[in-house]
Each structure stands twice: as C-alpha cells, then as structure tokens.
RNA sequence: GGCCCUGUAGUCCAACGGCUAAGAUAUCUCGUUUACACCGAGAAGACCGAGGUUCAACUCCUCGCAGGGCCACCA
C-alpha cells in the first residue's frame, strides 16, 4: 500500500474509548424508549466486502441518530455461520470434503474453524465504526440458535404448518441436497439442441432435445393440437431410440410449435412442464437420476454414470446408430443452485416442507403493514409472493447445521418429535423422551439425519438477537423491533421468511420499519469475485480511513445502487482533514473564551445561528425519514460554505483585534456552530467527531462521548418561521455580496487580501448596516460608501 | 413474458410543479491571507427522445429508446 491512513491513531483511540466506556451498551434497566434493530448477520464466508461496508455504514447513520435523539438503542451483532455457505467455505479452506467425515467430526471442524476466524471477521465491522453493542453477539449455529430453530420447527408442526412428503423436489446433484425455490437462480449455459430420431410405424420423427441423457425416462411425446405436421400421429405410439420401448404420442397446448422441431419428449422429472404433464395425463413415473446425481437402473448400460458422462455416451451411441440427425449449439437459461452453480434436477426424495402457499393473500397484507424505505421495495416483496409455486423446502441433506429434532419409529416409520424441554437436541446422539412409538409400541428409533436449511434459522433473527437479554419484560419491550435494515437481494429470502415466521409463531409483524439498501457497483456493474471487479474495503480503509469510506457511503440514498469511485473516497478523506483543521483554528480563536454568553449577540452571528437552526430542523426531519443522504448534503454545505469559507473568514479579525463584547459574541457563536456541526456529523464520521469532542469540548460538556450527547435542537429565539426565513435570506445575500467582491478581485487578478474602497447600493447599505464592520473585515475594505456596486483597489 | 428502478456537465451525484438547475471531481485562470495546498477565489460545462396535463414540467402522465434488477418460462 503506497499510502497510510493518516487517521489510524485517531481511530484506535476512539475504538479504545468506546470499548472501555461501553458507549454503545444496551442498558436493560432503561426507562427511555427503546429503538431495536434486527441487524443483518453477515454470512461467514471470507471477508467483509465493500457492499457490506456501505450498507452497514448506512444503517449505522440512522441508528446513531436515534441514539443521540434519546432512544435506548438495541443494536446487536450476529454472524450467520450455519449451513451450506460455511460448510462449503470450510471444505474449500481445509481442502476436505464433508462426506469423508462423520457428522460429529465435521461439525467439530467447522466449529473450530469459526472459533479461529470469527474475531478477525468481526473486526472489520468494528473498524468501520458500527455502533453495535459488541457484548450482545450471536451466531446462527450457537446453542441458543439451535434451540430456537428447533422450537420453531416443533411449534410450526403443532400449528399444522410442517409436513413431510416423498415427492419430486428441486435437487442439487453437486451439493447432494434438496434446495428451496429461493435458492435457485438462472444461468446461461452453452448446450446443444440434439435432433434425435424417434420412430412411429416405420416413419421417423425428429425430436429436438437438450437432455438426451433422459431418454430412458421418456414417458410420452407431445405436439401442439393445431400442428398440421404431427396430427397424423394422433393416438399412435413412438419408439424411443436406443431403448426401444414405446410411448404414447399426445397433444397439448403447452407445446411451443416454433421451438426445436415442434415436437417434444416428456421425461418424468425433466422440468416443471414435464411434471405437469405427468400429472395431467397420469403418465408413469420413471426416475432416471438418483440422489447422487447418477443414472438409475432404468438407464440400463448407462447406469451409475454421472449426468455428464451419460449424455456424452448416449450422444455417441446415437451417432453410431444414425439416430442423431444434427446438433445445433445454443445458449439457454437453466436453473442452477445459487451456492454452487450446478443445474438443478428434480429428484424424488423425502423432504420436510413448511406449508405457505395458502397464505399468499395474508402475506401480501402483512407486507403492506410494514413501513418500507424506500417505498417501492415493497413491490419486490409482492412480486416474490405472487410468484410462489412451491411450499418451503426446509430440509438439507447436509452434515453441518441445525438438526431436525426428529426420530422415526424403526417399525412403522412414524415420526417422533423431540420434547421442547430437551432442546437443543441432536437426534444422532440423543434419544427421544418417550420410550416407545405411540402407534406401534416399537422401542427403536432411527434419527433424522437432515439439517434445517440455514434460512429456517436466520428467519428467527429477531429472537436469536435477544439471546443475552434474560429479563422477559425487557424482551417484550423489544418487539416488534423498530427496524430491519438489509440489502434488496435478500428480500425474498431473509425478509420474507422472517415475516412469515413471525406471523406464524406470534401473529404479528417482526418489525415496524424496513430499510433496504442498494449495492455498490464498479463502472455500472455489480461487483463479483467471478468478474474480478472487487474493491476491498480493508485496503480502502488502510489508505483513507474509516470515516472517509463512511462519508462516501452517506452520499447514496437508501435503496439506490451506486458506483464506486476512488476519488469519492478521497473527498471523504479531505473532509476529515478539513474538519480537524477547522476545529484547530476555531479553538485557536477560543483560547481566552470562558464559555460566557455575550451581553448582546451581534447581528451577523445571529443570522448564521438561525441558518444553523434551519439546518438542524430539516436534518432532524430527514433523519426521521431515514433520508440520511439529504442530511449529509445539507450539513456538508453548511460546514464548508457558511462556516469555513465565510464565517471563519469574517470573524477572525474581530477576534484577533479583541473587540470586547463583539469578540465574545463571535466566540460564543463559533463554539455553538462547531459543536453543533460535529454533532450533526457524528452519525456519519464517528471517529473524527469524537476526536474533536474529546480534544476541545469534553472539559466543558458532561457526556463522556459525543455519541451519547444530545442531538442538536435549535438555539435561537425567534418569533416565527417567517422571521427566520427573512434572516436566513439576509445571511445568504450577505454571502452573495462577499462573493461579488471576491469575483472583482479575482477578475482583476488581485490577491484576496488586497485593500479596497467599496461602494454598495443604498438598499444593501441599509440592510447590512449592523454588519458593515464585518463586511470591511472580510473584504479588507478601508471604507464603504453608498452608490453603484464598485470595488476600487488602493 | 410480468413487474420494479435509473437516465442531469468528461465522470459521480443533488434539486416541495415556480427565481440564475446545487455540489464533488477532472479542466482553465488567479491567489500562499493569523487552520487547512489534502487550500482559497473565480471561469467554463448538463436535464435520453416524442407527445400530453398545467399560467408554469428536470420534476406529473403516456409512448419510445438506453442501462440495471427481481420474478416466471426455458423441449
């Protein structure tokens, strides 16, 4: 790294202070109103990425505001370290395969791995200044999470929402597990349309397929009822090449006449349409693929081959027998498992499901009861609900995860459920509390070896997060939670499932507000490891500091994707530098200031204080609506333009020249301005504002951290809003006048401090009559006359 | 195919239906003044297209174009 973060020391100092003084601790005895947050637990798979840095910063702005606003903030931190992602990470890192270990061994390897890696993983979130209570952490694989997930399973079973079914389900041959609808993605892959010859009464029928390996499972051939080409085959039978068995030729409107040869083979579990046909025409069920992703015995000589190998060798055999007319290369979309990219198969297997297809209407209604920020994100949720086609498959045939609290009777297969008292339970190790099967009295039980899908657990996050709260009364006060912040790509996973669970278990929504963040792109494209366009937040922080990256994150609105540009981070770094310098300079001018109020606040000072009030009022309103980027924008302008470029320039002479009460008025104003500015910035750049607070303000102010101080409230007394607007306008036109003078100097290529004689219109002269000395100071005018605007150089 | 989001200076990104369309960065000119050259002052530079609503449209509506996303289909 060429450059070093110049603010590393400040950041370390602040982190130590926050940790030592427990600044972000949730006080269980609080009398204040609680603001509770269902923090997203990041998946433990590698390191924090820039999207995390951005979205966690954004939630932290809103939460820090609430804390300063007087709420007792409940902001825990969890890690999602349960299930497939962690299992795959451990497999990759240790170069091992879970199937070569016993379940207990592999779980131990995973837990050891987590123990070693978690502190490092979490450190990134601490480094970027996330104000969680770091004593309130949870993991989705810890004992509490296992207990709650298993309880959830038992409770849903009691409520009639859980069932087990032996049916075709989406299956990943690579991970060797059933997968849920939500875990399936589109992927474009290269393939071939193979035109294969079927035979019907000595006539050849050319059928196009991308899946020749499924020939053995062919149960029918379909064409469109209005397709003249094929009507002649109605009611006849077709002979399947290589396998030489006959299947009926049927009509169905679902056939696309334009696709391939317009006639299609139907294999039991080929795709969803195939399954619909199987049901509609009561076709036989032929299973060609087993749970290992290999061909079954119906594939005859191809049995035990992998799908890929079977396809290859069937194609070869078709060629040999002149049954393959042609191969056309195509690109098409197939469903793949989102975790590994392997095409999904439909495989008949016993799986556990949560029944929810009957709840679509309710789910839509419950979604409407949430406050969505931004509002339009609700459509994504509704879109998902409307498109649901499968009940929720919750069983995974994996090792690592939360086990089902279930055994089966050896004799009759009756499921035996664990007793709530014995949770968390591991059926591989533990025994059910009942001694014999209530149905057949058998005393032997077979443990369920599947584990619960990771979303089944993370959907309990509002409960998981409260693990450290022992007091039931306090726990109750946390629900429903105030806020669920999260990214939009998991609306259909985490948000949907959490809402569903909360309604099914408790009949109420889990939160009031949901805030959905966008993601970070690079040159308009989503960052992805596979594309190699990753920006590492660790490197960015090492170069420019945590405040810089946060300042950058604050410039994007909720729900809006935005483009990463290094120069924008540099802008953040410049800000940190600027506010440190401005503070240093301010306090150089406050050396002899004893915190007294002036007898009279000078006109100019009153105007800028009123402008500050205006900023405070609108910032507060915007923050309440989670519009943090507007807040940042406004205070940013006020800080640079009003405070640094103008007010500081105007009053430095007044202070330097020691003009009695007028000097005190300036000093009082400087103190107020800077103090409120750093408070307004505190949610955004917590490190530098803390540093300034500790160095300059702490001795006068009572709170031990700026982050515990009160959010600013207006300081000036005015009769009404109109009066303030008038005064603020006066301030703006004063700045306008200064700008004109500077313009003159610049156009005349004179230095800014060159002495001048100034003429201004009588109207302005009168308007600014109490500020003429300030005007002289800032413009270095020796005299100000009434007249047409004119700058004369001396 | 259904739905959603976004189109503003070279680039990133603001703007209750209403004054000269804001800021950052890059460019050009000037300037070291009792914090800051990681600076200051100034200049130049933009509303995707076509209709419509309105006294008034960057803003609202319709259509189109372009980019992105979610979902469905995918023999």
Short mmCIF file of C-alpha atoms (C1' of nucleotides) in Angstrom, two decimals, chain A residues 181 186 193 208-210 255-256 259 264 271-273 333 335 376 380 383 389 557 565 567-568 571 574 577-578 581-582 584-585 630 640 645 649 656 739 742-743 746 749 752-753, chain B residues 2-7 10-16 20 22-26 29-43 67-75:
data_model
loop_
_atom_site.label_atom_id
_atom_site.label_comp_id
_atom_site.label_asym_id
_atom_site.label_seq_id
_atom_site.Cartn_x
_atom_site.Cartn_y
_atom_site.Cartn_z
CA UNK A 181 -37.26 -22.22 -4.65
CA UNK A 186 -30.90 -18.51 -13.67
CA UNK A 193 -30.26 -28.94 -29.46
CA UNK A 208 -35.13 -31.88 -30.56
CA UNK A 209 -33.85 -32.17 -27.01
CA UNK A 210 -31.15 -30.66 -24.85
CA UNK A 255 -46.08 -27.19 -26.67
CA UNK A 256 -44.39 -24.33 -28.49
CA UNK A 259 -39.28 -24.32 -30.66
CA UNK A 264 -41.11 -32.69 -27.61
CA UNK A 271 -38.52 -29.95 -15.90
CA UNK A 272 -41.61 -28.45 -14.40
CA UNK A 273 -43.76 -28.83 -17.55
CA UNK A 333 -31.05 -20.46 -19.38
CA UNK A 335 -31.99 -23.20 -13.15
CA UNK A 376 -41.05 0.88 -3.90
CA UNK A 380 -40.18 -6.74 -4.91
CA UNK A 383 -43.64 -9.85 -6.79
CA UNK A 389 -45.12 -22.09 -6.58
CA UNK A 557 -29.69 7.22 -0.89
CA UNK A 565 -15.02 5.72 -7.48
CA UNK A 567 -11.90 9.86 -5.91
CA UNK A 568 -15.12 9.95 -3.90
CA UNK A 571 -13.25 13.56 -0.95
CA UNK A 574 -10.32 15.68 2.58
CA UNK A 577 -8.69 16.81 7.23
CA UNK A 578 -10.79 19.93 6.81
CA UNK A 581 -8.17 21.93 10.75
CA UNK A 582 -11.30 24.00 11.12
CA UNK A 584 -7.98 23.55 15.43
CA UNK A 585 -8.39 27.05 14.06
CA UNK A 630 -30.03 14.64 2.42
CA UNK A 640 -17.84 24.17 4.01
CA UNK A 645 -15.32 29.73 3.71
CA UNK A 649 -13.01 34.35 7.43
CA UNK A 656 -7.85 39.00 16.66
CA UNK A 739 -18.79 36.65 -3.47
CA UNK A 742 -14.10 38.31 -4.38
CA UNK A 743 -15.09 37.99 -8.00
CA UNK A 746 -10.20 37.58 -8.96
CA UNK A 749 -6.00 39.28 -10.67
CA UNK A 752 -7.87 38.31 -1.81
CA UNK A 753 -6.35 40.40 0.94
"C1'" G B 2 -44.77 -9.81 -15.94
"C1'" C B 3 -43.14 -6.25 -12.52
"C1'" C B 4 -39.65 -2.65 -10.50
"C1'" C B 5 -35.62 1.01 -10.56
"C1'" U B 6 -32.43 4.51 -13.19
"C1'" G B 7 -31.32 8.04 -17.43
"C1'" G B 10 -15.99 14.37 -19.19
"C1'" U B 11 -17.15 11.41 -14.54
"C1'" C B 12 -20.06 10.63 -9.76
"C1'" C B 13 -24.39 12.64 -7.95
"C1'" A B 14 -28.48 16.68 -5.88
"C1'" A B 15 -32.91 19.65 -6.61
"C1'" C B 16 -41.51 20.91 -2.35
"C1'" U B 20 -29.73 32.25 -12.36
"C1'" A B 22 -26.77 22.58 -6.41
"C1'" G B 23 -22.24 20.02 -5.07
"C1'" A B 24 -17.88 16.78 -5.79
"C1'" U B 25 -14.10 15.56 -9.20
"C1'" A B 26 -11.46 16.49 -13.74
"C1'" U B 29 -7.35 31.42 -14.74
"C1'" C B 30 -5.73 33.80 -10.41
"C1'" G B 31 -4.08 33.79 -5.36
"C1'" U B 32 0.08 31.44 -0.03
"C1'" U B 33 -4.42 35.81 3.81
"C1'" U B 34 -3.00 34.55 11.82
"C1'" A B 35 -6.50 26.38 10.44
"C1'" C B 36 -6.10 23.69 6.00
"C1'" A B 37 -2.05 23.32 -0.96
"C1'" C B 38 -5.42 17.14 1.49
"C1'" C B 39 -6.12 25.04 0.44
"C1'" G B 40 -8.81 29.54 -1.19
"C1'" A B 41 -11.24 32.74 -5.11
"C1'" G B 42 -13.07 32.74 -9.98
"C1'" A B 43 -14.36 30.74 -15.17
"C1'" G B 67 -28.88 0.76 -18.80
"C1'" G B 68 -29.76 -2.25 -14.37
"C1'" G B 69 -32.60 -5.50 -11.17
"C1'" C B 70 -36.43 -9.13 -9.36
"C1'" C B 71 -39.68 -13.00 -10.87
"C1'" A B 72 -41.59 -16.58 -14.38
"C1'" C B 73 -40.62 -19.54 -18.77
"C1'" C B 74 -36.65 -22.17 -20.88
"C1'" A B 75 -38.07 -29.40 -25.19
#
